[in-house]
PDB file of C-alpha atoms in Angstrom:
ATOM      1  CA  UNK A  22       4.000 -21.352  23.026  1.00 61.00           C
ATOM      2  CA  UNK A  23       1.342 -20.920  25.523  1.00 70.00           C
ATOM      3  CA  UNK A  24       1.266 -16.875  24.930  1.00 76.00           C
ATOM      4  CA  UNK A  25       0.437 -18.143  21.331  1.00 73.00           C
ATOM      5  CA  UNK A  26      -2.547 -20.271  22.230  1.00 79.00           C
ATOM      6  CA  UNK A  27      -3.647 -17.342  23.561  1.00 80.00           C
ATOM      7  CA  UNK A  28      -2.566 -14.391  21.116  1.00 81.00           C
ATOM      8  CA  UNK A  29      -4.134 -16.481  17.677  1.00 81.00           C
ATOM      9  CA  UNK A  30      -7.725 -16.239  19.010  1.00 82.00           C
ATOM     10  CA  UNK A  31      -7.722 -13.340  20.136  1.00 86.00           C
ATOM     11  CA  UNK A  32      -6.229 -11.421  16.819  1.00 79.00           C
ATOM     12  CA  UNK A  33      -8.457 -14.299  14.872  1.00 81.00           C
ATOM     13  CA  UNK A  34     -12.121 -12.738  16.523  1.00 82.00           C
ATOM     14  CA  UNK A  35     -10.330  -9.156  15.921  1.00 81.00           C
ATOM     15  CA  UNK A  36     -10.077  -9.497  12.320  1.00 77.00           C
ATOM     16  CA  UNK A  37     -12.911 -11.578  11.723  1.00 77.00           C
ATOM     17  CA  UNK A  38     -14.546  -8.439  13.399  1.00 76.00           C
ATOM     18  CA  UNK A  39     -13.099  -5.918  11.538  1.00 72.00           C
ATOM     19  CA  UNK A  40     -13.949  -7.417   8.329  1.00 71.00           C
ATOM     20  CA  UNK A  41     -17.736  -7.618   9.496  1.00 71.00           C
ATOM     21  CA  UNK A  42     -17.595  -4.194  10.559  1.00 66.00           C
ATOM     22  CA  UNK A  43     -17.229  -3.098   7.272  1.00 61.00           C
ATOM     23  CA  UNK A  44     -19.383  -4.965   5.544  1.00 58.00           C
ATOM     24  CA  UNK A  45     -19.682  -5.487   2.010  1.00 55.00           C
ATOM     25  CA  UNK A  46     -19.697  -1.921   0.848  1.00 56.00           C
ATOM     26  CA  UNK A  47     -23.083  -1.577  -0.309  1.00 55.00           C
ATOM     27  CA  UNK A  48     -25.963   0.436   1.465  1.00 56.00           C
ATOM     28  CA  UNK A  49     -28.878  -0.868   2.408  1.00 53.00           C
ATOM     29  CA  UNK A  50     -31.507  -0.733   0.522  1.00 53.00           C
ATOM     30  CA  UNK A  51     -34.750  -0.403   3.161  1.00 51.00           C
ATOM     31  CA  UNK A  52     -33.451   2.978   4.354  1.00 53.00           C
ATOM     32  CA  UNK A  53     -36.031   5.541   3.474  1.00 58.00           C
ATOM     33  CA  UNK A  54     -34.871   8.537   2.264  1.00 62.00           C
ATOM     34  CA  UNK A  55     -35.669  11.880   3.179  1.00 67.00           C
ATOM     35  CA  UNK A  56     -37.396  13.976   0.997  1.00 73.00           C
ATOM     36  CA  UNK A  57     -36.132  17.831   1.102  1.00 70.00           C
ATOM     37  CA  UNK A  58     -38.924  20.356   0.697  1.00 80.00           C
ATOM     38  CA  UNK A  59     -38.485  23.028  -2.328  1.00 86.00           C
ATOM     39  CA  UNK A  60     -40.664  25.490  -1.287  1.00 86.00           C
ATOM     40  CA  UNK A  61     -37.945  27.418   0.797  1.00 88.00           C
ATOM     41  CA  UNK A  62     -36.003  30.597  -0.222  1.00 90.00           C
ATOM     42  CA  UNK A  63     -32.863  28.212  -0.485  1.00 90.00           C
ATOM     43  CA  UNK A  64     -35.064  27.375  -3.833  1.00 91.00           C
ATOM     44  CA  UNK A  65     -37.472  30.101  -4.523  1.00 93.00           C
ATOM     45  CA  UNK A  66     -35.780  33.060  -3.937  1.00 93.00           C
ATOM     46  CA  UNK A  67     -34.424  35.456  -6.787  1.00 95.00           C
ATOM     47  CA  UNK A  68     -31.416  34.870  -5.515  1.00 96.00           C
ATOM     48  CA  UNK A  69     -29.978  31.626  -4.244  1.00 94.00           C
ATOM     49  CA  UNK A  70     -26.797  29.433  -2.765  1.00 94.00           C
ATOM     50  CA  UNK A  71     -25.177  26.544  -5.405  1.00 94.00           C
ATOM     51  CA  UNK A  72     -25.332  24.553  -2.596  1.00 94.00           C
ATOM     52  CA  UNK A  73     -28.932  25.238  -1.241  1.00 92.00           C
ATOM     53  CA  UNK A  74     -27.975  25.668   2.994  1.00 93.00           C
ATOM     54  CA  UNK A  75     -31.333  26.100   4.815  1.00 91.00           C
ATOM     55  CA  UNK A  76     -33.049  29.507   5.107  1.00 89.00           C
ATOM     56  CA  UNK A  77     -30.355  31.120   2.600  1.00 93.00           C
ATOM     57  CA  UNK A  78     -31.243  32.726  -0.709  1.00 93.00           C
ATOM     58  CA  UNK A  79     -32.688  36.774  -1.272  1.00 93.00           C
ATOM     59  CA  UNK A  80     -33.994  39.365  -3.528  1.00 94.00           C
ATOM     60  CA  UNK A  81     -30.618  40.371  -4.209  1.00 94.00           C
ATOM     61  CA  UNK A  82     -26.833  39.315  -4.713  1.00 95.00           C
ATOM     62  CA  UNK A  83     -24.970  38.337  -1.289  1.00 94.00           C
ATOM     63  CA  UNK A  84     -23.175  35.393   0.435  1.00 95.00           C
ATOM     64  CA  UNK A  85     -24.562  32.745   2.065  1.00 95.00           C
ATOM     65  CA  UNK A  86     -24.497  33.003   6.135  1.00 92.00           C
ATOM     66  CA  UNK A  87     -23.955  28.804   6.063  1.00 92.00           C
ATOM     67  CA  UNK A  88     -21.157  27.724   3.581  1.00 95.00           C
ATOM     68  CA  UNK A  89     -19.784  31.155   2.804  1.00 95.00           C
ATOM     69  CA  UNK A  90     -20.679  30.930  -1.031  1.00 95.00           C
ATOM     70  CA  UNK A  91     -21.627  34.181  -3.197  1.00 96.00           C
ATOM     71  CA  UNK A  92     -25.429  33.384  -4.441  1.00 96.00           C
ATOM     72  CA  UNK A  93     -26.425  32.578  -7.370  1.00 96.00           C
ATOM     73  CA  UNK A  94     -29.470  33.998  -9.777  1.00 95.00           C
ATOM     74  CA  UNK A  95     -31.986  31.273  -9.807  1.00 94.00           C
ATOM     75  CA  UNK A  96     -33.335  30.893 -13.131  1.00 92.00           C
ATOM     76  CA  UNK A  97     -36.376  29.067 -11.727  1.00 87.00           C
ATOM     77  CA  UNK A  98     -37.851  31.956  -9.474  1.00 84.00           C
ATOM     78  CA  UNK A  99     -40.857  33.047 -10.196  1.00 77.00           C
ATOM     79  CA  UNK A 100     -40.243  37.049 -11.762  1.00 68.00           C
ATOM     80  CA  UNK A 101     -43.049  39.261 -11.037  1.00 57.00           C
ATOM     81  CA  UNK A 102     -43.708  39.385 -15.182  1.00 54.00           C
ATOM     82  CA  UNK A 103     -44.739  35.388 -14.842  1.00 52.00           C
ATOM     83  CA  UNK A 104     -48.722  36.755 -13.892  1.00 53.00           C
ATOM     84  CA  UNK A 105     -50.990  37.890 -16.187  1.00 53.00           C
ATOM     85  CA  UNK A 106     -52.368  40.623 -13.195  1.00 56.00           C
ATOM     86  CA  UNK A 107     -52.251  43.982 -13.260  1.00 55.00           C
ATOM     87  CA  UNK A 108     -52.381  44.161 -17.301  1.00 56.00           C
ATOM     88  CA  UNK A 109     -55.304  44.545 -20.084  1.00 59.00           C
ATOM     89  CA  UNK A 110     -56.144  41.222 -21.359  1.00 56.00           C
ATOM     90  CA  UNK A 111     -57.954  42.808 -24.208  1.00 62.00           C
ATOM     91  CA  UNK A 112     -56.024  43.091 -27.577  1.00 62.00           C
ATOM     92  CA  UNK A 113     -54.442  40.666 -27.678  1.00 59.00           C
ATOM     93  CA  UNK A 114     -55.181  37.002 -28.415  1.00 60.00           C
ATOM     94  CA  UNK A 115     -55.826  34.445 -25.676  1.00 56.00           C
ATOM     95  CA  UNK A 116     -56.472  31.376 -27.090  1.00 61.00           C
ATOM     96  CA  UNK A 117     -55.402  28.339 -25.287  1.00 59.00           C
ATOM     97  CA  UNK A 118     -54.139  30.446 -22.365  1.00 56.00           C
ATOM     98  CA  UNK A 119     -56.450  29.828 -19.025  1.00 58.00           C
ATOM     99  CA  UNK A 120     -56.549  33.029 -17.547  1.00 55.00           C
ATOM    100  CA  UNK A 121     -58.936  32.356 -14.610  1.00 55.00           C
ATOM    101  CA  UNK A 122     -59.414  35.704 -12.655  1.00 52.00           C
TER     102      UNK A 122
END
């Protein structure tokens, strides 16, 4: 009886903090959150990983050195026929294009 005394308190403050440990399964709110920068070749390359690792992505077809996964073509790289430079403006009409040069 006296090992009881004992053994109920003690497994009482274990669950009690267990349970508090866990909490109530939702995350809190105030954390910010991290913005990720899209200006690196895991997003601007030609060629890029599904899963976007850091520093990954090419000019061409290969795997990525982080996760292992074949790249991708991105479909929002900028292709060298996006600029209007190196090409004759004249002859063709403009209007409501700005083409400052």
């Amino acid at each position: 009886m006296n090992n009881l005394k004992l053994v109920l308190p003690i497994l009482f403050l274990a669950l009690a903090s267990l349970m508090m440990s866990c909490g109530s399964g939702t995350t809190d709110k105030t954390q910010e959150t991290q913005e990720v920068s899209k200006d690196g070749p895991e997003y601007t390359s030609a060629f890029i990983c599904p899963m976007y690792c850091a520093g990954s992505g090419g000019d061409k077809m290969g795997i990525c050195h982080d996760c292992g996964m074949d790249y991708i073509a991105n479909k929002k790289a900028k292709k060298a026929t996006d600029s209007h430079d190196g090409h004759d403006h004249s002859g063709h009409d403009h209007s409501g294009h700005n083409h400052s040069h």
